[in-house]
PDB file of C-alpha atoms in Angstrom:
ATOM      1  CA  UNK A   1      32.518 173.914  88.096  1.00 46.00           C
ATOM      2  CA  UNK A   2      31.552 170.902  90.225  1.00 47.00           C
ATOM      3  CA  UNK A   3      28.258 172.552  91.165  1.00 48.00           C
ATOM      4  CA  UNK A   4      27.454 173.153  87.502  1.00 47.00           C
ATOM      5  CA  UNK A   5      28.036 169.505  86.563  1.00 52.00           C
ATOM      6  CA  UNK A   6      25.940 168.257  89.500  1.00 54.00           C
ATOM      7  CA  UNK A   7      22.833 170.281  88.599  1.00 64.00           C
ATOM      8  CA  UNK A   8      21.891 168.378  85.422  1.00 66.00           C
ATOM      9  CA  UNK A   9      22.373 165.093  87.290  1.00 68.00           C
ATOM     10  CA  UNK A  10      20.214 166.253  90.146  1.00 66.00           C
ATOM     11  CA  UNK A  11      17.550 167.493  87.767  1.00 68.00           C
ATOM     12  CA  UNK A  12      17.555 164.171  85.919  1.00 70.00           C
ATOM     13  CA  UNK A  13      17.383 162.277  89.193  1.00 69.00           C
ATOM     14  CA  UNK A  14      14.454 164.397  90.404  1.00 64.00           C
ATOM     15  CA  UNK A  15      12.667 163.903  87.062  1.00 66.00           C
ATOM     16  CA  UNK A  16      13.204 160.125  87.233  1.00 70.00           C
ATOM     17  CA  UNK A  17      11.911 159.972  90.793  1.00 67.00           C
ATOM     18  CA  UNK A  18       8.916 162.049  89.758  1.00 60.00           C
ATOM     19  CA  UNK A  19       8.184 159.648  86.890  1.00 62.00           C
ATOM     20  CA  UNK A  20       8.499 156.639  89.205  1.00 60.00           C
ATOM     21  CA  UNK A  21       6.228 158.159  91.844  1.00 57.00           C
ATOM     22  CA  UNK A  22       3.406 158.708  89.339  1.00 56.00           C
ATOM     23  CA  UNK A  23       1.321 155.655  88.646  1.00 52.00           C
ATOM     24  CA  UNK A  24       1.400 154.592  84.996  1.00 51.00           C
ATOM     25  CA  UNK A  25      -1.489 156.089  83.110  1.00 51.00           C
ATOM     26  CA  UNK A  26      -3.368 153.401  81.343  1.00 50.00           C
ATOM     27  CA  UNK A  27      -0.581 150.929  82.136  1.00 54.00           C
ATOM     28  CA  UNK A  28       1.220 151.544  78.860  1.00 76.00           C
ATOM     29  CA  UNK A  29       3.859 148.976  78.177  1.00 82.00           C
ATOM     30  CA  UNK A  30       6.147 151.517  76.486  1.00 87.00           C
ATOM     31  CA  UNK A  31       6.536 153.575  79.686  1.00 87.00           C
ATOM     32  CA  UNK A  32       7.143 150.395  81.669  1.00 90.00           C
ATOM     33  CA  UNK A  33       9.669 149.270  79.075  1.00 91.00           C
ATOM     34  CA  UNK A  34      11.473 152.619  79.248  1.00 92.00           C
ATOM     35  CA  UNK A  35      11.508 152.486  83.018  1.00 91.00           C
ATOM     36  CA  UNK A  36      12.832 148.932  82.945  1.00 91.00           C
ATOM     37  CA  UNK A  37      15.502 150.023  80.446  1.00 92.00           C
ATOM     38  CA  UNK A  38      16.514 152.931  82.701  1.00 92.00           C
ATOM     39  CA  UNK A  39      16.782 150.596  85.669  1.00 93.00           C
ATOM     40  CA  UNK A  40      18.818 148.135  83.610  1.00 93.00           C
ATOM     41  CA  UNK A  41      21.150 150.900  82.446  1.00 93.00           C
ATOM     42  CA  UNK A  42      21.533 152.112  86.004  1.00 92.00           C
ATOM     43  CA  UNK A  43      22.339 148.605  87.216  1.00 93.00           C
ATOM     44  CA  UNK A  44      24.877 148.142  84.415  1.00 94.00           C
ATOM     45  CA  UNK A  45      26.586 151.420  85.344  1.00 93.00           C
ATOM     46  CA  UNK A  46      26.643 150.314  88.969  1.00 94.00           C
ATOM     47  CA  UNK A  47      28.067 146.952  87.933  1.00 93.00           C
ATOM     48  CA  UNK A  48      30.786 148.663  85.855  1.00 95.00           C
ATOM     49  CA  UNK A  49      31.624 151.029  88.697  1.00 95.00           C
ATOM     50  CA  UNK A  50      31.850 148.116  91.143  1.00 95.00           C
ATOM     51  CA  UNK A  51      34.116 146.234  88.689  1.00 95.00           C
ATOM     52  CA  UNK A  52      36.458 149.244  88.512  1.00 95.00           C
ATOM     53  CA  UNK A  53      36.503 149.562  92.297  1.00 94.00           C
ATOM     54  CA  UNK A  54      37.221 145.847  92.642  1.00 94.00           C
ATOM     55  CA  UNK A  55      40.163 146.158  90.233  1.00 94.00           C
ATOM     56  CA  UNK A  56      41.456 149.188  92.118  1.00 94.00           C
ATOM     57  CA  UNK A  57      41.198 147.389  95.459  1.00 95.00           C
ATOM     58  CA  UNK A  58      42.919 144.377  93.916  1.00 94.00           C
ATOM     59  CA  UNK A  59      45.815 146.579  92.762  1.00 95.00           C
ATOM     60  CA  UNK A  60      46.040 148.230  96.166  1.00 94.00           C
ATOM     61  CA  UNK A  61      46.057 144.823  97.873  1.00 94.00           C
ATOM     62  CA  UNK A  62      48.825 143.514  95.635  1.00 94.00           C
ATOM     63  CA  UNK A  63      50.861 146.680  96.227  1.00 94.00           C
ATOM     64  CA  UNK A  64      50.434 146.268  99.971  1.00 95.00           C
ATOM     65  CA  UNK A  65      51.535 142.635  99.753  1.00 95.00           C
ATOM     66  CA  UNK A  66      54.613 143.646  97.759  1.00 94.00           C
ATOM     67  CA  UNK A  67      55.432 146.321 100.324  1.00 94.00           C
ATOM     68  CA  UNK A  68      54.960 143.824 103.155  1.00 94.00           C
ATOM     69  CA  UNK A  69      57.390 141.409 101.475  1.00 95.00           C
ATOM     70  CA  UNK A  70      59.922 144.194 100.985  1.00 95.00           C
ATOM     71  CA  UNK A  71      59.609 145.224 104.632  1.00 94.00           C
ATOM     72  CA  UNK A  72      60.062 141.608 105.735  1.00 94.00           C
ATOM     73  CA  UNK A  73      63.195 141.270 103.607  1.00 92.00           C
ATOM     74  CA  UNK A  74      64.547 144.537 104.987  1.00 92.00           C
ATOM     75  CA  UNK A  75      63.875 143.393 108.550  1.00 91.00           C
ATOM     76  CA  UNK A  76      65.623 140.070 107.888  1.00 89.00           C
ATOM     77  CA  UNK A  77      68.575 141.955 106.389  1.00 90.00           C
ATOM     78  CA  UNK A  78      68.819 144.228 109.441  1.00 90.00           C
ATOM     79  CA  UNK A  79      68.603 141.260 111.811  1.00 87.00           C
ATOM     80  CA  UNK A  80      71.427 139.622 109.857  1.00 85.00           C
ATOM     81  CA  UNK A  81      73.482 142.796 109.982  1.00 88.00           C
ATOM     82  CA  UNK A  82      73.021 143.085 113.748  1.00 87.00           C
ATOM     83  CA  UNK A  83      75.447 140.226 114.406  1.00 86.00           C
ATOM     84  CA  UNK A  84      77.928 141.747 111.939  1.00 88.00           C
ATOM     85  CA  UNK A  85      77.739 145.100 113.726  1.00 90.00           C
ATOM     86  CA  UNK A  86      78.258 143.419 117.119  1.00 90.00           C
ATOM     87  CA  UNK A  87      81.305 141.607 115.748  1.00 90.00           C
ATOM     88  CA  UNK A  88      82.706 144.832 114.298  1.00 92.00           C
ATOM     89  CA  UNK A  89      82.112 146.640 117.602  1.00 93.00           C
ATOM     90  CA  UNK A  90      84.037 143.912 119.450  1.00 93.00           C
ATOM     91  CA  UNK A  91      86.873 144.085 116.930  1.00 93.00           C
ATOM     92  CA  UNK A  92      87.074 147.881 117.334  1.00 95.00           C
ATOM     93  CA  UNK A  93      87.297 147.554 121.125  1.00 96.00           C
ATOM     94  CA  UNK A  94      90.061 145.013 120.747  1.00 96.00           C
ATOM     95  CA  UNK A  95      91.942 147.295 118.332  1.00 95.00           C
ATOM     96  CA  UNK A  96      91.629 150.259 120.711  1.00 96.00           C
ATOM     97  CA  UNK A  97      92.953 148.153 123.582  1.00 96.00           C
ATOM     98  CA  UNK A  98      95.887 146.985 121.447  1.00 97.00           C
ATOM     99  CA  UNK A  99      96.562 150.580 120.371  1.00 96.00           C
ATOM    100  CA  UNK A 100      96.730 151.659 124.013  1.00 96.00           C
ATOM    101  CA  UNK A 101      99.051 148.760 124.868  1.00 97.00           C
ATOM    102  CA  UNK A 102     101.316 149.577 121.938  1.00 97.00           C
ATOM    103  CA  UNK A 103     101.441 153.238 122.977  1.00 97.00           C
ATOM    104  CA  UNK A 104     102.487 152.258 126.502  1.00 97.00           C
ATOM    105  CA  UNK A 105     105.127 149.838 125.155  1.00 97.00           C
ATOM    106  CA  UNK A 106     106.452 152.516 122.766  1.00 97.00           C
ATOM    107  CA  UNK A 107     106.863 155.101 125.558  1.00 97.00           C
ATOM    108  CA  UNK A 108     108.481 152.508 127.784  1.00 97.00           C
ATOM    109  CA  UNK A 109     110.895 151.598 124.979  1.00 97.00           C
ATOM    110  CA  UNK A 110     111.724 155.265 124.292  1.00 97.00           C
ATOM    111  CA  UNK A 111     112.299 155.861 128.015  1.00 96.00           C
ATOM    112  CA  UNK A 112     114.494 152.782 128.265  1.00 97.00           C
ATOM    113  CA  UNK A 113     116.493 153.886 125.182  1.00 97.00           C
ATOM    114  CA  UNK A 114     117.166 157.366 126.605  1.00 95.00           C
ATOM    115  CA  UNK A 115     118.047 155.866 129.972  1.00 94.00           C
ATOM    116  CA  UNK A 116     120.542 153.502 128.311  1.00 94.00           C
ATOM    117  CA  UNK A 117     121.982 156.315 126.187  1.00 91.00           C
ATOM    118  CA  UNK A 118     122.490 158.505 129.262  1.00 87.00           C
ATOM    119  CA  UNK A 119     124.103 155.613 131.142  1.00 86.00           C
ATOM    120  CA  UNK A 120     126.518 154.985 128.266  1.00 86.00           C
ATOM    121  CA  UNK A 121     127.393 158.665 128.088  1.00 81.00           C
ATOM    122  CA  UNK A 122     127.892 158.792 131.868  1.00 78.00           C
ATOM    123  CA  UNK A 123     130.168 155.774 131.991  1.00 82.00           C
ATOM    124  CA  UNK A 124     132.237 156.723 128.908  1.00 82.00           C
ATOM    125  CA  UNK A 125     132.513 160.464 129.257  1.00 79.00           C
ATOM    126  CA  UNK A 126     132.039 160.886 133.001  1.00 72.00           C
ATOM    127  CA  UNK A 127     130.069 164.047 132.852  1.00 62.00           C
ATOM    128  CA  UNK A 128     130.459 165.558 136.349  1.00 63.00           C
ATOM    129  CA  UNK A 129     127.311 167.616 136.356  1.00 62.00           C
ATOM    130  CA  UNK A 130     124.974 164.558 136.091  1.00 58.00           C
ATOM    131  CA  UNK A 131     124.793 164.083 139.876  1.00 59.00           C
ATOM    132  CA  UNK A 132     127.241 161.173 140.318  1.00 50.00           C
TER     133      UNK A 132
END
């Protein structure tokens, strides 16, 4: 389909170039006027196309600036969160250390309790088979 739409354009372009290459016969002002009008129309189309491209580039530039601002804000947010994460990591280490200490204290307390209970039983009941 693209080849079909290009053919009439190419044929028109070839015809226009052919007209331009031929010297004006008799210098008629109507042919010069038509040629000037065609050139003017072509320049106006080019101007319109350039205006559209300029608008498109302007939109792309503003979108890129918006994206750059968003990326900068995200980077600032992550930099701010870095100190929070470091603080949380330190707090977790401290909690793990305290958990380990509490586990050791708990087992020591349980051991001490059973030792005391056995001592009380030994002194009150005098169980002979407990090696004393």
